[in-house]
Coordinates of C-alpha atoms in Angstrom, one line a residue:
Chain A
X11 CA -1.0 -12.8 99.8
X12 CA 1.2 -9.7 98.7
X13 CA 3.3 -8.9 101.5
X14 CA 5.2 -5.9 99.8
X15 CA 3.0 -3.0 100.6
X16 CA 2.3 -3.4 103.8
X17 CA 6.4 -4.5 104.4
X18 CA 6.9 -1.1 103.0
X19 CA 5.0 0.5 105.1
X20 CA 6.4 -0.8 108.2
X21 CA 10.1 0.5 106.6
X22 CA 8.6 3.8 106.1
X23 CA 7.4 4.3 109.6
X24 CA 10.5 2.2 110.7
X25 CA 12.2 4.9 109.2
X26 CA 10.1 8.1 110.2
X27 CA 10.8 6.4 113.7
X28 CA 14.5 7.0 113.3
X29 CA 14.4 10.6 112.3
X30 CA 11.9 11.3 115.2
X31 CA 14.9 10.0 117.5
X32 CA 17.4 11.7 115.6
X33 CA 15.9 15.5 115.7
X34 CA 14.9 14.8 119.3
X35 CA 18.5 13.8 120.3
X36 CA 19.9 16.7 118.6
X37 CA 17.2 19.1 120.5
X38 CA 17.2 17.8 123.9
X39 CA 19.1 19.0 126.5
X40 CA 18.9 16.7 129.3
X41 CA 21.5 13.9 128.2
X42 CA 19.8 11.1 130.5
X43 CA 17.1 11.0 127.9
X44 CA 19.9 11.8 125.4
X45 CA 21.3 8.2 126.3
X46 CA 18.0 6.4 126.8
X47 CA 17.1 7.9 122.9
X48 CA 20.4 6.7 121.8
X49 CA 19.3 2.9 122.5
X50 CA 16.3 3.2 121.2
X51 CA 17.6 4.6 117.9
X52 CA 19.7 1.4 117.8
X53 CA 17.3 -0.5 118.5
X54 CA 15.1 0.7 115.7
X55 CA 17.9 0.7 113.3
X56 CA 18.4 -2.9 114.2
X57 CA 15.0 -4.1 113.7
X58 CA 15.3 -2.2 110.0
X59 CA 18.5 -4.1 109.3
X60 CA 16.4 -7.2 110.1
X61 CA 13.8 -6.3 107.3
X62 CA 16.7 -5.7 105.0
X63 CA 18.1 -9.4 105.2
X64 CA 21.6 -7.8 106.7
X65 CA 20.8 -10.0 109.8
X66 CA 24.3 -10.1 111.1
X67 CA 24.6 -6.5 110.7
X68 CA 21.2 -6.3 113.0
X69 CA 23.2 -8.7 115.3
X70 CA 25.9 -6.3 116.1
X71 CA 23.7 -3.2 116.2
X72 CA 22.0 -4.8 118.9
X73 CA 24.9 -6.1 121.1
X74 CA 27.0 -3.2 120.5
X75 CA 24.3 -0.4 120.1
X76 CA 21.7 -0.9 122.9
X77 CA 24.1 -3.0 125.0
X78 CA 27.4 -2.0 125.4
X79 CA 26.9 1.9 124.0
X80 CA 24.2 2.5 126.7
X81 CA 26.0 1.8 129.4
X82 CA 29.3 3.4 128.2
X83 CA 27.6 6.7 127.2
X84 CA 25.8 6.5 130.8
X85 CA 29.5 6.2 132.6
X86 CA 30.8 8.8 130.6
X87 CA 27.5 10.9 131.3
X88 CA 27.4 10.9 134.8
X89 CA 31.0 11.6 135.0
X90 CA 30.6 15.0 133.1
X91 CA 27.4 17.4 133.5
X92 CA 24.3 16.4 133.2
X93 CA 22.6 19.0 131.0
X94 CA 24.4 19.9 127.8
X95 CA 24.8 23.7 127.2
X96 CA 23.1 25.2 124.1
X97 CA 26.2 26.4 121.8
X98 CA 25.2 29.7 119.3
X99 CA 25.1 28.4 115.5
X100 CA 27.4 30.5 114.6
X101 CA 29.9 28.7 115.8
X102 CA 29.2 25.8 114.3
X103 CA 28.8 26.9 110.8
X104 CA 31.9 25.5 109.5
X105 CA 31.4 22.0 111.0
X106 CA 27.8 22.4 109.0
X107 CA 29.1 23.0 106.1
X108 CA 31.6 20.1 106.2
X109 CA 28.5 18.3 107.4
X110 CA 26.5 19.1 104.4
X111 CA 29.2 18.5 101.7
X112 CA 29.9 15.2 103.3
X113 CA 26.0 14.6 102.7
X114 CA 25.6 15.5 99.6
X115 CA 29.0 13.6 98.3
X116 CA 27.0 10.5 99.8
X117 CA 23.7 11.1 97.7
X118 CA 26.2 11.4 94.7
X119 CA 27.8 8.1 95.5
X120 CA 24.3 6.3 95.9
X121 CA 23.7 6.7 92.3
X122 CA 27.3 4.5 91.7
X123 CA 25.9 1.4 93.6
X124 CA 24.1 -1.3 92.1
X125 CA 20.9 -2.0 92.9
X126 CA 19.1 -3.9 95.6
X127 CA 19.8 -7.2 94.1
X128 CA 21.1 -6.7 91.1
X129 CA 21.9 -10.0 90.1
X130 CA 25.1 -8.0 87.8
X131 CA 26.3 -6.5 90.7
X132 CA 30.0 -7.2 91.8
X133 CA 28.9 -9.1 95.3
X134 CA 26.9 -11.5 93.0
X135 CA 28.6 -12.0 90.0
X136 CA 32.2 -12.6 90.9
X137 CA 33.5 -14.7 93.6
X138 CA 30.7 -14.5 95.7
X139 CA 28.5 -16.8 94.0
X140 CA 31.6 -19.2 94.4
X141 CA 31.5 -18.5 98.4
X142 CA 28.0 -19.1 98.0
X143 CA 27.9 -22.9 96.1
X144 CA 30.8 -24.0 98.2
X145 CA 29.6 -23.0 101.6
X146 CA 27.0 -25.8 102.1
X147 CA 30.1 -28.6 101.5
X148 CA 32.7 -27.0 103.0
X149 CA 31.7 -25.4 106.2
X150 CA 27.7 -26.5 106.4
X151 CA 26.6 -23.5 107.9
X152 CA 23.0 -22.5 106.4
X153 CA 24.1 -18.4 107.1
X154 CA 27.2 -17.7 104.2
X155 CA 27.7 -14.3 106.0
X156 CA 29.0 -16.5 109.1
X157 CA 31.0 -19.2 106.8
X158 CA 32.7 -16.2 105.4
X159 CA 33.3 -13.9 108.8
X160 CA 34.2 -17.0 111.0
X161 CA 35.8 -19.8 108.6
X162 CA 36.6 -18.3 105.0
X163 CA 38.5 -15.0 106.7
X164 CA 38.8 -17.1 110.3
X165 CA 42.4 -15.6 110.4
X166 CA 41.1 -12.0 110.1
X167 CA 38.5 -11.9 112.4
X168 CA 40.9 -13.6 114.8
X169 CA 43.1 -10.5 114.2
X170 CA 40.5 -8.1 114.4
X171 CA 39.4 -9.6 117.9
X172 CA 42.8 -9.5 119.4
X173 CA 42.9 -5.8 118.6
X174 CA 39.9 -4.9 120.3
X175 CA 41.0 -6.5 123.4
X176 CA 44.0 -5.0 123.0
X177 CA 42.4 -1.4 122.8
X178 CA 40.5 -2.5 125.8
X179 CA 43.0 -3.9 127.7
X180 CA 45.4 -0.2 126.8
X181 CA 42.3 2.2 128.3
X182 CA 42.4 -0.2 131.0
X183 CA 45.4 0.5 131.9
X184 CA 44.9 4.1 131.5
X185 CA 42.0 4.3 133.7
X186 CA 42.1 1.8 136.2
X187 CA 44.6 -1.0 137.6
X188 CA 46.8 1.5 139.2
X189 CA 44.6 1.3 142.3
X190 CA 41.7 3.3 140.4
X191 CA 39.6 0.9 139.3
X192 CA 36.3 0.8 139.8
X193 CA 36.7 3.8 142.3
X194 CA 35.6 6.3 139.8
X195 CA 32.9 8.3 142.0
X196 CA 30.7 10.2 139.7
X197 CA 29.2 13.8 140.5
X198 CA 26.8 16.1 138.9
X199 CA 29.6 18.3 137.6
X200 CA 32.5 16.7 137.1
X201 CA 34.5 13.3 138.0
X202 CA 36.1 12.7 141.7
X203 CA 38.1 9.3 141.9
X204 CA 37.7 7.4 145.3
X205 CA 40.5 7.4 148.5
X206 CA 41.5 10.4 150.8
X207 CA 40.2 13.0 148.8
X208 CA 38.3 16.1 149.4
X209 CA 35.1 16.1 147.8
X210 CA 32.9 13.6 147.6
X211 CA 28.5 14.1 147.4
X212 CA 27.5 16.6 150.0
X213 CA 24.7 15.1 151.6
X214 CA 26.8 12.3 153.3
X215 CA 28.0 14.6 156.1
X216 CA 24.4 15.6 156.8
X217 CA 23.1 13.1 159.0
X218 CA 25.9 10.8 161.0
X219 CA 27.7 14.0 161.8
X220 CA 25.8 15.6 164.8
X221 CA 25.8 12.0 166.2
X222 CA 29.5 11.5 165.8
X223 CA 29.9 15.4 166.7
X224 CA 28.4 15.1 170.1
X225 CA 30.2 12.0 170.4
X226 CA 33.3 13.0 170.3
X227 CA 32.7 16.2 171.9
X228 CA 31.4 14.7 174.9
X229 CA 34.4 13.4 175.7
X230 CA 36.4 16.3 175.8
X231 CA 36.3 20.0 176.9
X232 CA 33.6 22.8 175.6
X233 CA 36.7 24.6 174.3
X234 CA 38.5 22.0 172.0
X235 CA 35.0 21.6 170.4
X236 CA 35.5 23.9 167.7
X237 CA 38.8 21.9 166.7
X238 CA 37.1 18.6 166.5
X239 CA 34.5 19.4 164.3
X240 CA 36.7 19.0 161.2
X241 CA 38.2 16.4 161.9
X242 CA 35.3 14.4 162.1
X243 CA 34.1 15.0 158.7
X244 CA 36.7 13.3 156.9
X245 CA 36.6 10.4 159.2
X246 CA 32.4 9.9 158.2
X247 CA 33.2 11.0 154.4
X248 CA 35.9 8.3 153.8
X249 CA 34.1 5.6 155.8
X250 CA 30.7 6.4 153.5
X251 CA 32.6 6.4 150.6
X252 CA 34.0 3.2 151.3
X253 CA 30.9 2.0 151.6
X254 CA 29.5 3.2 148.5
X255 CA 32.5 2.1 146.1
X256 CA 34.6 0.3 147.7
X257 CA 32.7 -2.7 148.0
X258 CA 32.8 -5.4 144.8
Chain B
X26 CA -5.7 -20.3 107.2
X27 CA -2.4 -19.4 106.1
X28 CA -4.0 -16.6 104.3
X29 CA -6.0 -15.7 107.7
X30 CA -2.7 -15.9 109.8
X31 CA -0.8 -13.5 107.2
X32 CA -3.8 -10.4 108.5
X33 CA -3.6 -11.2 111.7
X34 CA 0.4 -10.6 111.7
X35 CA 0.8 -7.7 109.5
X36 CA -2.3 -6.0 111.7
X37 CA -0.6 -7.2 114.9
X38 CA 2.9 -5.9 113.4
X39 CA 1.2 -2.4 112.8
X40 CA -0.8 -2.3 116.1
X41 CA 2.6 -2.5 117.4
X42 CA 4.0 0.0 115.3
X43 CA 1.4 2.4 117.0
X44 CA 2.2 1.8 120.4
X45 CA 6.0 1.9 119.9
X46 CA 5.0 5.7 118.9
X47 CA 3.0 6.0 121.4
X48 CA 6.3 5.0 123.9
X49 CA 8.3 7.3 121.9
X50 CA 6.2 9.9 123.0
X51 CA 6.4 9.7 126.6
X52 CA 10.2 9.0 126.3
X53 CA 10.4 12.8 124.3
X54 CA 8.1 13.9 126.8
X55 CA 9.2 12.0 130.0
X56 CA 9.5 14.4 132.8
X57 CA 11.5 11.9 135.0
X58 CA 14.0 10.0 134.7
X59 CA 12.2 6.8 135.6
X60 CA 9.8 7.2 133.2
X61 CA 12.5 7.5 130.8
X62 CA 13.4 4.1 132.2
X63 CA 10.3 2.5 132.1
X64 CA 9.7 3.7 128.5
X65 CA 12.8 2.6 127.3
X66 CA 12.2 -1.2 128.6
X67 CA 9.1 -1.2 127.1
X68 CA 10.1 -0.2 123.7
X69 CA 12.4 -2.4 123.7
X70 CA 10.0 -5.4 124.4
X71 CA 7.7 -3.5 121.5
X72 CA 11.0 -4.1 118.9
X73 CA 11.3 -7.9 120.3
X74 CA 7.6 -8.5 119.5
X75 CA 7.9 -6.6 116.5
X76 CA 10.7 -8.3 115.2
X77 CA 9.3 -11.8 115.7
X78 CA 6.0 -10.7 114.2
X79 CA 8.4 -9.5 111.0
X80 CA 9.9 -12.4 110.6
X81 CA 7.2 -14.4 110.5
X82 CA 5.2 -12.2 107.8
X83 CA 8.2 -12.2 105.4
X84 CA 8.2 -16.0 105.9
X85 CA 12.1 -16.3 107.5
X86 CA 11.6 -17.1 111.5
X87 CA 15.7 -16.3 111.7
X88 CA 14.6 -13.2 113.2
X89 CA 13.7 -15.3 116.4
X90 CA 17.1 -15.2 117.3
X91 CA 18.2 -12.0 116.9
X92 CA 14.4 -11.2 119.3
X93 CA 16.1 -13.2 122.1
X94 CA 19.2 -11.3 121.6
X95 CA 17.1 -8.4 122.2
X96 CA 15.3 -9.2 124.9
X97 CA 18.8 -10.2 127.4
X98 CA 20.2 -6.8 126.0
X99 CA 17.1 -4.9 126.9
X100 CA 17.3 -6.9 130.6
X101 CA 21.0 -6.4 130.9
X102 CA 20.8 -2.8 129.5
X103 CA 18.0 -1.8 132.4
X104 CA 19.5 -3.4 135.1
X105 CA 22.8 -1.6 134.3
X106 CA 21.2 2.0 133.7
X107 CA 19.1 1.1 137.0
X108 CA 22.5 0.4 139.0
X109 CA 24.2 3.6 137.6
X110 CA 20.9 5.4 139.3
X111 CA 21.4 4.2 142.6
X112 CA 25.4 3.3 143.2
X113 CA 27.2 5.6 140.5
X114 CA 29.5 2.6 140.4
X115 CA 29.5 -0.3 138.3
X116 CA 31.5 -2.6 140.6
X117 CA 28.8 -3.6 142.9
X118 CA 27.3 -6.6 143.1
X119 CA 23.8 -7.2 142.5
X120 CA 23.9 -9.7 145.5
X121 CA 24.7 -6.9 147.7
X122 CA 20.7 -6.9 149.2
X123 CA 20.6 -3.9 152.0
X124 CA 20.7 -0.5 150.3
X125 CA 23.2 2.0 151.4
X126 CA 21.4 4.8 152.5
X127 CA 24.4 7.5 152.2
X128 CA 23.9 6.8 148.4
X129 CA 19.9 6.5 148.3
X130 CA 20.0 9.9 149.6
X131 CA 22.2 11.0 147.5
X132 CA 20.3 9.8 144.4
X133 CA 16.9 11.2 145.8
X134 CA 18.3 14.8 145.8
X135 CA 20.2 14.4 142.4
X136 CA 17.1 13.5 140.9
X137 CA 16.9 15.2 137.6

């Protein structure tokens, strides 16, 4: 049976399904859903690598793309606003029109590369082939892409590892182990980190106030009320906060 | 058979297709965020199916791996955007059981 038409097909509406994501992330507003699209425009773009044989490629897209990116774009997300602000197009029109030459300098390139397996192309005609006939005696890994990536360039990828942690490891330290860490407290507009600080989410002193109010109040004369009503609120605040990040 | 199996994949594959659309609609249209969520999980278990369905029909089952990939990112990924939702925080355990109700308060009023 012919598989080729209906493989097509599935590419094409592979395909419209990633444009549909991308004009929807570029009109939405609400940049929850602008996230949530984000992962699913990986995801999509993944599964299309898959039905282009780039199966390693697929591999990444997936870790880094719907893993790692989600959950970074949401941290960053909820510690800015949550609705983006429509901007006027005209001030955007030079960033377009960089846009747009960068585009079409792209479409002009595609015309340069060989084509989908060309077998005079230079990936499979110079020392690739070589990579390829060797592999199965030298490594014995039935995937050449991983003999390559993990044993032929072994070195580099080594390097290339150790400078990712390292990037990690420097916004590390400029974000966190000073105390910081994992005290970020996020708000609808704008970041507060954790500790003695003055605002944290304003429903917290709703509730176990009055209790603590009358409490405290009890105790002591009618007249000193009005000075210990605020000092009991950043006794409650810093206990709840506590509570809510402190604890890992 | 074979030639039997091959109709029932590619029809499969595109039944699929359809209701991934379908979930991309309510995640454009979602009016909350949970359904954002929820639509998001289940496209991603649309794109596992799909995927092993693909690999099949262009006769390569490699794509089983890459599926399974999928399918722990698509957990991990929900349980972390689920965890944002209710602590702000990524530092707390999931063992933690009892909910802090300064926080679930918190999230129920900040509900966009």
């Amino acid at each position: 049976m012919d598989i080729t038409v209906p493989v097509l097909f599935m590419n094409i509406s592979l395909m419209a399904m990633l444009v549909i994501v991308a004009v929807a992330i570029v009109r939405l507003r609400s940049l929850f859903a602008v996230v949530m699209l984000q992962g699913v425009y990986s995801l999509v773009s993944a599964v299309w690598f898959v039905s282009l044989d780039a199966v390693d490629v697929a591999f990444t897209e997936a870790a880094v793309g719907a893993g790692i990116s989600t959950v970074l774009m949401l941290s960053a997300m909820l510690l800015a606003d949550r609705t983006a602000k429509p901007i006027p197009v005209g001030k955007n029109l030079g960033s377009f029109f960089v846009v747009v030459i960068t585009g079409l300098a792209m479409f002009y390139a595609i015309a340069d590369m060989p084509a989908y397996g060309d077998p005079h192309s230079a990936a499979n005609a110079g020392v690739g082939m070589a990579y390829i006939e060797a592999t199965r005696e030298q490594v014995q890994v039935p995937n050449v892409v991983t003999a390559v990536l993990a044993s032929y360039r072994g070195f580099d990828t080594f390097g290339e590892t150790v400078v990712i942690f390292m990037a990690g490891l420097g916004i590390l330290l400029l974000l966190g182990l000073n105390g910081n860490a994992g005290k970020w407290q996020a708000q609808p507009n704008g970041q507060a980190i954790g500790g003695p600080g003055p605002s944290i989410t304003p429903e917290v002193k709703t509730k176990p106030k009055p209790v603590k109010k009358t409490t405290a109040a009890s105790k002591r004369k009618v007249a000193v009320k009005s000075k210990a009503k605020p000092k009991a609120k950043p006794k409650s605040k810093s206990k709840s906060r506590a509570k809510a990040g402190g604890k890992s | 058979m074979l030639e039997t199996m091959a109709y029932i994949n590619i029809g499969a594959a595109f039944f699929l297709l359809i209701g991934m659309v379908l979930i991309l609609g309510r995640l454009l249209a979602g009016p909350t965020l949970y359904d954002r969520i929820l639509a998001v999980n289940a496209f991603g278990t649309k794109a596992v199916l799909f995927l092993c369905l693909f690999s099949f029909i262009i006769g390569r089952p490699d794509g089983i791996d890459i599926a399974i990939l999928y399918a722990l990112m698509n957990f991990i990924a929900t349980i972390a955007v689920l965890k944002f939702f209710r602590y702000r925080a990524l530092d707390v355990s999931l063992a933690q059981s009892h909910i802090d109700k300064a926080t679930v308060r918190s999230d129920r009023n900040n509900k966009s």
